[in-house]
Amino acid sequence: MHSIDIDPKTKGEVEVTGWIHEIRDLGGITFLLLRDREGITQITLPKRKISKEILEKVKKASRESVLRVKGDVQEDGRAPNGFEILPSSIEILAMAKSPLPLDPTEKVSAEMETRLDQRFLDMRRPRVKAIFMIRSYALRAIREFFYEKDFIEVNTPKIVATATEGGTALFPISYFEREAFLNQSPQLYKQMLMSSGFERVFEIGPIFRAEEHSTRRHLNEATSIDIEMSYADDKEVMRLLEELIYHTYKYIAKNASRSLRVLEREIKIPDIPFKRISYNEAIEISDLEWGDDFGALEERKLGESMGEHYFIRKWPLEIKPYYTMPCGKNESKSFDLMHPRAELASGSQRVHDHKLLEKQIEERGFSPESFFFYLNTFKYGMPPHAGWGLGLERLLMTMLDLDNIREAVMFPRDRRRLVP
Ligand code: AMO
């Protein structure tokens, strides 16, 4: 039983398990706070009423030891959740060593790096755990949304032979007698699935980016929510993206209110449709030359001017990947979804004509031969299609106003960190 499942008016014996959050010995009475996944239960031990054996055990138990406690519930407005347990038996399931390398009660604060070194203990902290409870709700909301919209969930390979996004650096790995890479994006595979006739696919999976810089918004292993949709254009998948963001915020506000309270966060459900500006408008606001991409400084300027979620549309073709559909003079059917703090997603309508795709691959200096497996699927009936990729950690970081993207990953991978 979890702390929150117990009603203060419960008659008869209950059983709770968890970690010793705190022990307060006030002489005649001892209070033991037991922490489980969902909250804290107060175990009250008045010396006159509790057996010597139990009192001895509690004395022996160190902080963060794991206990199983059985006892009667007694209503008490002062206790967490409005009740306490008077124990009839206490079992020490695992003793914790002292001193602890990190304080799970948060009475002693710790630097991010120390916290990540001791992440298993860090995640015992209710506020840290709340982030991952919310992350789980977000994944549920996203899956429900796509199933509701008739999408099929897929899994594509993460060990690949070629770059997907071009510019971004790859992690090479040794694959028997050959060199292979960790995939940067499911891009090529989700497009190939359009040729196979799945029409609407989504994937939630890892992407690997060998970016050398260490910032508050970059990870070397991130989770991407990717979609691809046949017979759709850029505008249609933009609408789908803003609907998904809206649905996820709403779902979390409704279903994860307890975790939000623990985290001391309120989330504001964004209004949709989001504002849409063109690349040309965006460079004017941020004082950038045509053809340049927005850096952190420009994104901040834009964010201050826009104030909330917004799309930047119609990027110059040359700064978007080869699979992007051109339109007009030097423009493309592409978009980025921005939050004032970070880019959340990018997407586009794709080139579905084999010849044009081959040409755009060549223009970027890549060899069509290394894309043979991909290009081939465009020769035998490839429907027009569009899609996007949305970073899950960026979504959580901006939704929950987290200082650092690492807060949204259990075991982050960055420039210096490969363990735990
Ligand atoms: P892009 O490279 O813009 O597009 O990535 C899509 C989204 O993934 C997230 N993201 C990251 N998050 C944290 N750390 C990183 N290093 C990182 N890199 C990317 C961001 C980003 O907006 N194939 C296209 C998508 C498509 O067109 O469908 C792509 O990968 O939130």
XYZ file of C-alpha atoms and ligand atoms in Angstrom:
451
model
C 0.000 0.000 0.000
C 1.227 3.523 -0.748
C 0.840 6.407 1.653
C -1.777 8.070 -0.541
C -3.965 4.948 -0.762
C -4.625 4.968 2.970
C -7.760 6.648 4.230
C -7.388 8.309 7.664
C -10.636 6.559 8.652
C -9.344 3.059 7.771
C -10.191 0.460 10.409
C -7.905 -2.496 10.959
C -4.304 -3.181 10.071
C -2.438 -1.680 7.081
C 0.998 -2.423 5.701
C 3.399 0.147 4.266
C 6.911 -0.171 2.882
C 9.516 2.481 2.183
C 12.674 4.327 3.221
C 13.302 6.040 6.543
C 13.053 9.702 5.582
C 13.547 10.989 9.084
C 13.492 9.812 12.710
C 12.642 12.246 15.491
C 13.135 10.942 19.034
C 11.375 13.273 21.467
C 11.990 11.153 24.558
C 8.553 9.813 25.391
C 7.562 9.517 21.739
C 9.373 8.814 18.479
C 8.167 9.889 15.045
C 9.404 7.971 12.047
C 8.671 9.323 8.602
C 8.528 6.584 5.994
C 8.822 7.628 2.358
C 7.465 5.639 -0.583
C 7.046 6.475 -4.270
C 3.925 8.507 -3.668
C 4.580 10.332 -0.405
C 5.345 10.187 3.297
C 3.630 8.261 6.097
C 4.075 9.129 9.731
C 4.759 6.171 12.023
C 4.201 7.159 15.634
C 5.826 5.258 18.496
C 4.679 6.358 21.984
C 7.165 4.568 24.271
C 4.498 3.353 26.724
C 2.315 1.778 24.055
C 4.897 0.151 21.742
C 6.797 -3.078 22.426
C 10.450 -2.930 23.484
C 11.393 -5.072 20.500
C 9.996 -2.564 18.000
C 11.596 0.379 19.788
C 14.971 -1.380 19.748
C 14.695 -2.031 16.005
C 13.861 1.582 15.257
C 16.806 2.716 17.356
C 19.104 0.476 15.333
C 17.780 1.479 11.900
C 19.747 4.117 10.015
C 18.253 6.824 7.768
C 17.274 5.527 4.291
C 16.984 1.928 5.508
C 14.049 0.064 3.988
C 11.243 -0.973 6.340
C 8.000 -2.901 6.258
C 5.584 -1.569 8.846
C 2.248 -3.049 9.908
C -0.106 -1.291 12.246
C -3.350 0.517 12.937
C -4.301 3.821 11.354
C -5.118 6.737 13.591
C -6.542 9.973 12.252
C -4.316 12.979 13.005
C -4.707 16.305 11.262
C -1.086 17.277 12.001
C 0.460 14.284 10.203
C 1.158 14.152 6.446
C -2.026 12.891 4.685
C -3.967 13.323 7.942
C -3.103 10.047 9.665
C -0.417 8.171 11.532
C 0.296 4.481 11.987
C 0.796 2.889 15.388
C 3.019 -0.060 14.502
C 2.379 -3.609 15.665
C 5.366 -4.903 13.698
C 8.407 -3.413 11.987
C 10.726 -5.364 9.739
C 14.065 -3.976 8.516
C 14.244 -5.182 4.898
C 17.561 -3.484 4.090
C 19.878 -1.452 6.259
C 21.441 1.676 4.696
C 25.087 2.526 5.279
C 26.014 5.833 6.914
C 26.976 8.476 6.080
C 24.860 8.908 2.948
C 26.661 10.294 -0.125
C 23.638 12.541 -0.797
C 20.760 13.653 1.394
C 17.422 12.481 -0.066
C 15.471 14.780 2.287
C 17.006 17.835 0.589
C 17.956 19.398 3.930
C 21.502 19.531 2.582
C 21.616 20.906 -0.961
C 23.981 19.534 -3.600
C 25.484 20.632 -6.902
C 24.100 19.209 -10.150
C 27.227 17.109 -10.780
C 27.156 15.547 -7.286
C 23.455 14.875 -7.727
C 24.047 13.137 -11.059
C 26.939 11.099 -9.621
C 24.530 9.807 -6.971
C 21.480 9.852 -9.203
C 19.836 6.803 -7.560
C 19.708 8.700 -4.268
C 18.927 11.998 -5.957
C 15.826 10.447 -7.516
C 14.611 9.446 -4.033
C 14.063 13.176 -3.470
C 10.344 13.814 -3.857
C 10.871 16.862 -6.081
C 13.194 14.991 -8.417
C 10.945 11.955 -8.505
C 8.015 14.236 -9.403
C 9.758 15.232 -12.652
C 9.925 11.601 -13.743
C 6.345 10.906 -12.697
C 5.373 13.829 -14.955
C 7.636 12.529 -17.741
C 5.733 9.239 -17.572
C 2.408 11.100 -17.762
C 3.717 13.030 -20.771
C 4.594 9.790 -22.565
C 1.148 8.431 -21.792
C -0.536 11.592 -23.072
C 1.509 11.494 -26.272
C 0.795 7.822 -26.968
C -2.914 8.251 -26.281
C -3.011 11.258 -28.613
C -1.438 9.377 -31.506
C -3.466 6.189 -31.063
C -6.594 8.343 -30.982
C -5.491 9.888 -34.313
C -4.967 6.488 -35.921
C -1.152 6.492 -35.862
C 0.902 3.300 -35.699
C 3.773 3.104 -33.217
C 7.025 1.909 -34.781
C 10.630 1.196 -33.794
C 13.457 1.867 -36.223
C 17.148 0.879 -35.966
C 19.523 2.908 -33.872
C 22.652 1.326 -35.367
C 22.997 2.709 -38.883
C 25.427 3.043 -41.771
C 24.900 6.705 -42.778
C 24.346 10.185 -41.434
C 20.766 11.414 -41.495
C 20.921 15.080 -40.683
C 24.197 15.832 -42.439
C 25.933 18.587 -40.485
C 25.479 17.187 -36.991
C 28.342 15.008 -35.788
C 27.840 11.266 -35.464
C 29.034 8.775 -32.877
C 30.971 6.060 -34.699
C 30.831 2.533 -33.296
C 32.554 -0.630 -34.360
C 30.150 -3.061 -35.999
C 32.028 -6.346 -36.528
C 34.558 -5.534 -39.270
C 32.851 -2.306 -40.322
C 32.264 1.153 -38.948
C 28.683 2.044 -38.074
C 27.019 4.968 -36.291
C 24.424 5.653 -33.620
C 21.423 7.170 -35.354
C 20.839 10.920 -35.140
C 17.182 10.677 -36.114
C 14.705 8.090 -37.414
C 14.189 10.416 -40.397
C 15.116 8.082 -43.258
C 13.245 5.114 -41.794
C 10.041 6.953 -40.980
C 9.983 8.258 -44.551
C 10.661 4.789 -45.966
C 7.643 3.532 -43.990
C 5.474 5.921 -46.009
C 6.496 3.981 -49.110
C 5.560 0.759 -47.293
C 2.049 2.116 -46.822
C 1.776 2.700 -43.059
C 0.416 6.204 -43.761
C 0.758 7.537 -40.186
C 3.596 6.457 -37.929
C 5.093 7.711 -34.687
C 8.171 6.669 -32.785
C 9.378 7.620 -29.322
C 13.022 6.683 -29.099
C 16.611 7.759 -28.509
C 18.548 10.025 -30.853
C 22.307 10.448 -30.570
C 24.086 13.720 -31.299
C 27.844 14.014 -30.949
C 27.655 17.723 -30.196
C 30.802 18.776 -28.401
C 29.387 21.778 -26.598
C 27.965 21.488 -23.138
C 24.888 23.683 -22.693
C 21.770 23.677 -20.549
C 19.666 22.571 -23.502
C 21.766 19.945 -25.258
C 22.155 16.251 -24.525
C 24.225 13.713 -26.395
C 21.453 11.159 -26.018
C 17.949 12.612 -26.164
C 14.457 11.198 -26.638
C 12.706 12.204 -29.797
C 9.028 12.017 -30.597
C 8.939 11.562 -34.350
C 6.022 11.389 -36.737
C 5.554 10.930 -40.448
C 2.235 11.270 -42.255
C 1.294 10.467 -45.851
C -0.825 12.812 -47.986
C -0.142 15.647 -45.506
C 1.685 18.923 -46.070
C 3.692 21.106 -43.687
C 0.617 23.030 -42.549
C -1.277 19.909 -41.568
C 1.538 18.464 -39.468
C 2.064 21.849 -37.789
C -1.548 21.757 -36.645
C -1.026 18.235 -35.357
C 2.065 19.365 -33.439
C 0.349 22.262 -31.685
C -2.610 20.043 -30.851
C -0.226 17.497 -29.313
C 1.480 20.167 -27.178
C -1.893 21.472 -26.021
C -3.178 17.968 -25.243
C -0.016 17.041 -23.296
C -0.105 20.196 -21.146
C -3.793 19.667 -20.449
C -3.341 15.984 -19.614
C -0.533 16.737 -17.168
C -2.397 19.625 -15.527
C -5.336 17.252 -14.990
C -3.620 13.979 -14.104
C -0.299 14.930 -12.556
C -1.484 17.673 -10.212
C 0.055 15.987 -7.162
C 3.499 15.760 -8.787
C 3.190 19.378 -9.918
C 2.432 20.381 -6.322
C 5.458 18.466 -5.026
C 7.575 20.186 -7.674
C 5.981 23.541 -6.761
C 5.083 24.203 -10.376
C 1.905 25.364 -11.995
C 1.660 24.908 -15.703
C -0.096 27.327 -17.972
C -1.858 25.558 -20.815
C -0.797 27.399 -23.986
C -3.359 28.852 -26.349
C -3.544 27.319 -29.801
C -3.101 27.982 -32.663
C 0.440 29.163 -31.956
C 1.670 32.289 -33.703
C 3.349 31.700 -37.043
C 6.083 33.928 -38.387
C 8.208 33.497 -41.474
C 11.969 33.122 -41.436
C 12.201 36.556 -43.056
C 10.185 38.119 -40.241
C 12.266 36.242 -37.664
C 15.611 37.503 -38.995
C 14.270 41.030 -38.944
C 13.239 40.748 -35.275
C 16.530 39.145 -34.266
C 18.839 41.217 -36.489
C 20.278 38.351 -38.505
C 21.560 38.120 -42.088
C 19.471 36.143 -44.579
C 20.748 32.579 -44.813
C 22.082 32.403 -41.231
C 20.644 30.134 -38.564
C 19.529 31.475 -35.194
C 22.028 31.135 -32.362
C 21.259 31.281 -28.640
C 21.378 35.086 -28.667
C 18.943 35.464 -31.581
C 16.619 32.846 -30.109
C 16.528 34.824 -26.873
C 15.685 38.033 -28.746
C 12.945 36.261 -30.654
C 11.629 34.656 -27.486
C 11.381 38.025 -25.738
C 9.522 39.456 -28.671
C 7.121 36.496 -29.119
C 6.554 35.674 -25.438
C 5.059 32.217 -25.964
C 5.190 29.194 -28.288
C 5.547 30.149 -31.960
C 6.422 28.644 -35.311
C 9.127 29.907 -37.674
C 8.122 28.910 -41.213
C 9.498 29.034 -44.732
C 13.203 28.612 -44.043
C 15.730 29.108 -46.848
C 16.127 25.706 -48.472
C 19.905 25.805 -48.138
C 19.883 25.738 -44.320
C 17.368 22.920 -44.081
C 18.172 19.227 -44.726
C 18.102 17.680 -48.231
C 14.770 15.923 -47.605
C 12.954 19.280 -47.229
C 10.429 20.257 -49.919
C 11.423 23.451 -51.747
C 8.848 26.126 -52.470
C 8.990 29.497 -54.188
C 12.330 31.141 -54.686
C 14.902 29.758 -52.212
C 12.218 28.890 -49.714
C 11.085 25.567 -48.273
C 8.019 24.001 -46.704
C 9.724 23.753 -43.353
C 9.133 24.956 -39.820
C 10.595 25.008 -36.333
C 8.429 25.088 -33.235
C 9.957 27.445 -30.716
C 9.447 28.118 -27.034
C 10.948 31.396 -25.735
C 13.637 29.271 -24.026
C 14.488 26.752 -26.768
C 13.647 25.136 -30.067
C 11.243 22.270 -29.396
C 10.740 20.662 -32.799
C 11.510 20.880 -36.481
C 9.673 19.460 -39.421
C 8.652 19.876 -43.012
C 6.853 18.552 -45.999
C 9.331 16.184 -47.643
C 10.542 15.769 -51.170
C 8.804 12.651 -52.494
C 10.095 12.829 -56.070
C 13.087 10.542 -56.565
C 14.942 12.786 -59.046
C 14.583 15.941 -56.978
C 15.654 14.131 -53.810
C 18.744 12.757 -55.514
C 19.579 16.244 -56.755
C 19.211 17.782 -53.288
C 21.395 15.060 -51.757
C 24.102 15.777 -54.359
C 23.847 19.525 -53.837
C 24.741 19.001 -50.167
C 27.872 17.151 -51.167
C 26.624 13.681 -50.175
C 26.885 10.676 -52.444
C 23.541 9.203 -53.544
C 25.141 5.717 -53.389
C 25.376 5.838 -49.625
C 21.646 6.683 -49.557
C 20.727 3.876 -51.954
C 18.506 1.981 -49.496
C 16.578 5.199 -48.845
C 16.443 6.608 -52.368
C 15.289 3.261 -53.737
C 12.013 3.512 -51.795
C 11.171 6.696 -53.734
C 11.207 4.923 -57.106
C 8.234 2.642 -56.713
C 5.357 4.825 -55.574
C 6.164 7.147 -52.684
C 3.132 9.150 -51.488
C 3.600 12.840 -50.672
C 4.279 13.153 -46.952
C 5.309 15.411 -44.075
C 6.478 15.034 -40.496
C 8.410 16.406 -37.549
C 10.632 15.526 -34.607
C 9.975 16.903 -31.124
C 12.502 16.648 -28.273
C 10.854 15.165 -25.178
C 13.373 16.666 -22.756
C 13.044 20.112 -24.328
C 9.272 19.810 -23.973
C 9.569 18.905 -20.269
C 12.263 21.479 -19.555
C 10.127 24.298 -20.939
C 6.834 23.000 -19.537
C 8.192 22.602 -15.997
C 10.568 25.555 -16.169
C 13.580 23.382 -15.349
C 16.871 25.161 -15.218
C 18.848 22.488 -17.020
C 17.759 19.856 -19.575
C 19.642 17.211 -17.533
C 16.902 17.528 -14.883
C 14.509 15.854 -17.347
C 16.667 12.744 -17.935
C 17.231 10.010 -15.367
C 20.779 9.239 -16.470
C 21.920 12.037 -18.798
C 24.712 11.679 -21.319
C 26.761 14.786 -21.959
C 30.271 15.770 -23.014
C 31.806 14.567 -19.758
C 29.311 12.068 -18.429
C 29.061 8.407 -19.360
C 28.257 6.997 -15.895
C 25.994 6.229 -14.135
P 16.248 18.243 -35.354
O 17.673 17.919 -35.593
O 15.861 19.690 -35.301
O 15.315 17.596 -36.486
O 15.771 17.544 -33.991
C 14.430 17.568 -33.614
C 14.286 17.951 -32.156
O 15.001 17.049 -31.315
C 15.493 17.735 -30.170
N 16.944 17.653 -30.127
C 17.691 17.667 -28.992
N 17.345 17.733 -27.706
C 18.324 17.739 -26.789
N 19.633 17.668 -27.080
C 20.042 17.600 -28.370
N 21.346 17.527 -28.660
C 19.039 17.594 -29.407
N 19.073 17.529 -30.748
C 17.804 17.556 -31.167
C 15.082 19.195 -30.309
C 14.865 19.316 -31.802
O 13.976 20.366 -32.120
N 14.760 14.741 -38.666
C 14.434 16.042 -38.098
C 13.001 16.106 -37.666
C 12.007 16.028 -38.802
O 12.119 16.859 -39.738
O 11.088 15.192 -38.745
C 15.377 16.308 -36.922
O 16.017 15.446 -36.379
O 13.889 19.388 -29.582
